[in-house]
Coordinates of C-alpha atoms in Angstrom, one line a residue:
X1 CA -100.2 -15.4 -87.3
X2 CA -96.8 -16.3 -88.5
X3 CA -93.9 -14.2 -88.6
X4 CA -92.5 -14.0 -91.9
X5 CA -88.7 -13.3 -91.9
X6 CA -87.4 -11.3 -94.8
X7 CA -83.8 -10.2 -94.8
X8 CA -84.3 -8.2 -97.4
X9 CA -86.0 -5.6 -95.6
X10 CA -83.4 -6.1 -93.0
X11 CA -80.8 -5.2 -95.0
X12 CA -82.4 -2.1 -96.8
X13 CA -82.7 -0.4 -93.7
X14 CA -79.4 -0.8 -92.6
X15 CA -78.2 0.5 -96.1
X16 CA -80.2 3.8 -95.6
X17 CA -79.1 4.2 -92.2
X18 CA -75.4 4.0 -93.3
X19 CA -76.0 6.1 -96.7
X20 CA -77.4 9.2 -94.2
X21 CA -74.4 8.3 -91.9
X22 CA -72.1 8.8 -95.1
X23 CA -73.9 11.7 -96.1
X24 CA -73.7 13.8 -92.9
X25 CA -69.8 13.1 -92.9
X26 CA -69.5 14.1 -96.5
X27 CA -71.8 17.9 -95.8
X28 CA -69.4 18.1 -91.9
X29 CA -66.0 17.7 -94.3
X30 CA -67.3 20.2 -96.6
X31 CA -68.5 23.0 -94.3
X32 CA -65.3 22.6 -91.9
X33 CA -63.2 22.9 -95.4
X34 CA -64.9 26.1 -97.5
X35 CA -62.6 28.8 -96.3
X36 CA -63.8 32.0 -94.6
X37 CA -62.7 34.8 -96.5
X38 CA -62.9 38.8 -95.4
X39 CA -64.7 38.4 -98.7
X40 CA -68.0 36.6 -97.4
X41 CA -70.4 38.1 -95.7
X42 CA -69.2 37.6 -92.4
X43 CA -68.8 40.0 -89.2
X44 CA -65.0 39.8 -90.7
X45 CA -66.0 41.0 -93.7
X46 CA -67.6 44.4 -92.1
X47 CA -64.4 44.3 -89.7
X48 CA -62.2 45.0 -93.1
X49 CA -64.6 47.5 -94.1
X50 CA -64.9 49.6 -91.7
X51 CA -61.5 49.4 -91.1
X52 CA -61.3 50.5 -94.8
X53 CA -63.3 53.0 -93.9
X54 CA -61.1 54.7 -90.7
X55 CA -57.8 54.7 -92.5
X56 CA -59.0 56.6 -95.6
X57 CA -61.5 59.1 -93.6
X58 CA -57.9 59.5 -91.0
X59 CA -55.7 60.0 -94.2
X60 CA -58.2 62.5 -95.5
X61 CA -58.1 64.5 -92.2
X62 CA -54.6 64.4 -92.0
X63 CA -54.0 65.6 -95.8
X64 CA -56.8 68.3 -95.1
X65 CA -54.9 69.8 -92.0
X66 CA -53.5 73.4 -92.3
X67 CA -50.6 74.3 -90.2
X68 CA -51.5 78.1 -90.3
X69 CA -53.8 80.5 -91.7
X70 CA -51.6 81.7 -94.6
X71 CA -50.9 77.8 -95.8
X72 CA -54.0 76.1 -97.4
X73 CA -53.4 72.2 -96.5
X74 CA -51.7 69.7 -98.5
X75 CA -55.0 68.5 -99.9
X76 CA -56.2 71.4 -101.1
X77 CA -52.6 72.5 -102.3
X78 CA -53.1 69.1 -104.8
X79 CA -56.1 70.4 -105.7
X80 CA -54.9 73.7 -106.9
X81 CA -51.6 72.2 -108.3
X82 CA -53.8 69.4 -110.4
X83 CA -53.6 70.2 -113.8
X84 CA -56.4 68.1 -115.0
X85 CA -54.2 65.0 -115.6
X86 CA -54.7 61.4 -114.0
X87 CA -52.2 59.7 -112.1
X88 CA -51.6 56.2 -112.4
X89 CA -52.0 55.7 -108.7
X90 CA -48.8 52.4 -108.9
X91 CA -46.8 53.7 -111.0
X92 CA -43.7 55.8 -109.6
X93 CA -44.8 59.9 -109.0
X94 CA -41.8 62.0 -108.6
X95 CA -41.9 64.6 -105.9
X96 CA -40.2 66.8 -108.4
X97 CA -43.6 68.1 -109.9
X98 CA -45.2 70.1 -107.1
X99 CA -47.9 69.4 -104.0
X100 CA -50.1 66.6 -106.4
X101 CA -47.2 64.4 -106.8
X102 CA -46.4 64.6 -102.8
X103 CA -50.0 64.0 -102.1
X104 CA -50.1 61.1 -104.4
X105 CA -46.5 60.1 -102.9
X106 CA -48.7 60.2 -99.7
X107 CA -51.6 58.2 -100.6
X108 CA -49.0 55.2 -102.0
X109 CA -47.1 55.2 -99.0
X110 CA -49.6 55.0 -96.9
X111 CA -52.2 52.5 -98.8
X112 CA -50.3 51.2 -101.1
X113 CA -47.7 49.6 -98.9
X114 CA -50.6 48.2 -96.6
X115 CA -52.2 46.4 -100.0
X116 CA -54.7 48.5 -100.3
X117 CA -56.2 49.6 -103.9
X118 CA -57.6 53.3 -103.5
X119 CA -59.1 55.5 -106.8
X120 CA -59.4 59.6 -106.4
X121 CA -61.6 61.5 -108.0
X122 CA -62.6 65.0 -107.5
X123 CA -66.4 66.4 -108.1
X124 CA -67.0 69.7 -108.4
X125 CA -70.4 72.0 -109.4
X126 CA -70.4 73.4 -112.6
X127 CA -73.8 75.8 -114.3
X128 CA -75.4 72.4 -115.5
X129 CA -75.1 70.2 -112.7
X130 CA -72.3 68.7 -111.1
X131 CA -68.9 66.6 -113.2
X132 CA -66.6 64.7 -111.2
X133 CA -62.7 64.1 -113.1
X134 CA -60.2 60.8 -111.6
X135 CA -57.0 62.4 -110.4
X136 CA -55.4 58.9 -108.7
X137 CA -56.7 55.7 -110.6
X138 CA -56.0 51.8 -109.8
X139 CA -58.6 50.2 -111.7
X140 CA -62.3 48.8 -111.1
X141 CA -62.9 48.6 -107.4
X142 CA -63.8 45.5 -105.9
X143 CA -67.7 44.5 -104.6
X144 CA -66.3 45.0 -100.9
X145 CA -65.1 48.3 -101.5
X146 CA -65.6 51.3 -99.3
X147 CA -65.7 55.6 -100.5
X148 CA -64.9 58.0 -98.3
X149 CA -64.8 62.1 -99.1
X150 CA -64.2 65.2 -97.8
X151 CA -65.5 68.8 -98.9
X152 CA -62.7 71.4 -100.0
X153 CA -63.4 75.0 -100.6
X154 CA -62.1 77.1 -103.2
X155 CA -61.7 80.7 -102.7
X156 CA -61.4 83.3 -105.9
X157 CA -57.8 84.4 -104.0
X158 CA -56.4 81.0 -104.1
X159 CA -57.2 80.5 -108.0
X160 CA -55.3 83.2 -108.9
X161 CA -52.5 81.0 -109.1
X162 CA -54.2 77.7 -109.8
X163 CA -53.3 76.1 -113.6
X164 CA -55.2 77.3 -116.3
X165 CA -57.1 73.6 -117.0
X166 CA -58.2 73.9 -113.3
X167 CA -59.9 77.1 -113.8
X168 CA -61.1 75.7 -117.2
X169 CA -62.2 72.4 -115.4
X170 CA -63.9 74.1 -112.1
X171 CA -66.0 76.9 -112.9
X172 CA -66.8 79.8 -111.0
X173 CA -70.3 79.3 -109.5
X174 CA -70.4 82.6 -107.2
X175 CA -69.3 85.2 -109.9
X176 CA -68.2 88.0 -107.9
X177 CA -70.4 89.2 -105.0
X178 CA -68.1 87.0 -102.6
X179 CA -65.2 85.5 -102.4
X180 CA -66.5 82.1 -102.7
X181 CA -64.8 80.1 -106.0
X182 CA -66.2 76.8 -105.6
X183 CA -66.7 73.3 -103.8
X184 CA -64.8 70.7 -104.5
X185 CA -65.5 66.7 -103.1
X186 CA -62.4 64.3 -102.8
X187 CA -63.9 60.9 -102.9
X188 CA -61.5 58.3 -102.4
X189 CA -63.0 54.2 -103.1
X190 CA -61.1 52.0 -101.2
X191 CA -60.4 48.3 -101.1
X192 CA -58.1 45.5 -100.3
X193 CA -56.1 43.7 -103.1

């Protein structure tokens, strides 16, 4: 049997084989440029987070410390100087206006200057459930954020000289058999800008 020759053939195959070559190159260039962000899902990614996650829990702690026995801490002091109002958490809080200024001072030094967004809120228990007000607020958190909290309690003694909204705002849930006020939760969302 005869060969028959056909160049046509030939030259198909050698088209394909430099199409796929062409191909590969194009799909190497685009993986090697897509940057990796802390924002992909990357071991990275959970590095920020949990890193997040330390500084705020660490800047809770240190906030929550009290000196003494006589001096509630500087957290709780914010809590019983709140007057039910919301801090814009950039904008410029004097230290003229009592422990919530400082502790918001305290939160922008710290997380602010590092570019990280944070939000405050407190929750609290009231008769029909539980209600949770924003004391330091920076907008919508991001998808990578992270929340961190601590648990405050309020004695009837230290709301003697708490601001009228607070005792409006925080109810008494142990009405007098004890000298138990209330619970409060500091949540603080945290996430990089």
């Amino acid at each position: 049997m005869a060969m028959i020759r056909n160049d046509r053939a030939q030259l198909y195959t050698m088209e394909a084989i430099a199409s796929a070559m062409l191909l590969i190159v194009v799909v190497i260039f685009v993986l090697k440029a897509a940057p990796l962000t802390p924002n992909t899902a990357s071991a990275s990614h959970m590095h920020v987070e949990k890193e997040l996650e330390m500084r705020g829990q660490d800047l809770l702690t240190v906030l929550d410390y009290t000196p003494s026995d006589t001096e509630p801490s500087q957290l709780k002091q914010a809590i019983l100087g709140w007057t039910g109002g919301q801090f814009d958490g950039q904008a410029a809080v004097r230290p003229l206006g009592g422990p919530t200024n400082v502790t918001a001072n305290r939160f922008k030094e710290v997380l602010g200057a590092a570019g990280i967004a944070y939000n405050v809120e407190v929750y609290y228990s009231t008769l029909s459930g539980a209600e949770s007000r924003a004391i330091l607020w920076n907008g919508r958190p991001s998808d990578n954020a992270v929340i961190v909290s601590r648990k405050i309690v309020l004695h009837d003694e230290e709301m003697e000289g708490a601001a009228q909204s607070l005792i409006d705002s925080i109810p008494n849930m142990d009405s007098n058999s004890t000298k138990f006020y209330n619970i409060v939760v500091v949540r603080m969302t945290l996430w990089r800008m």
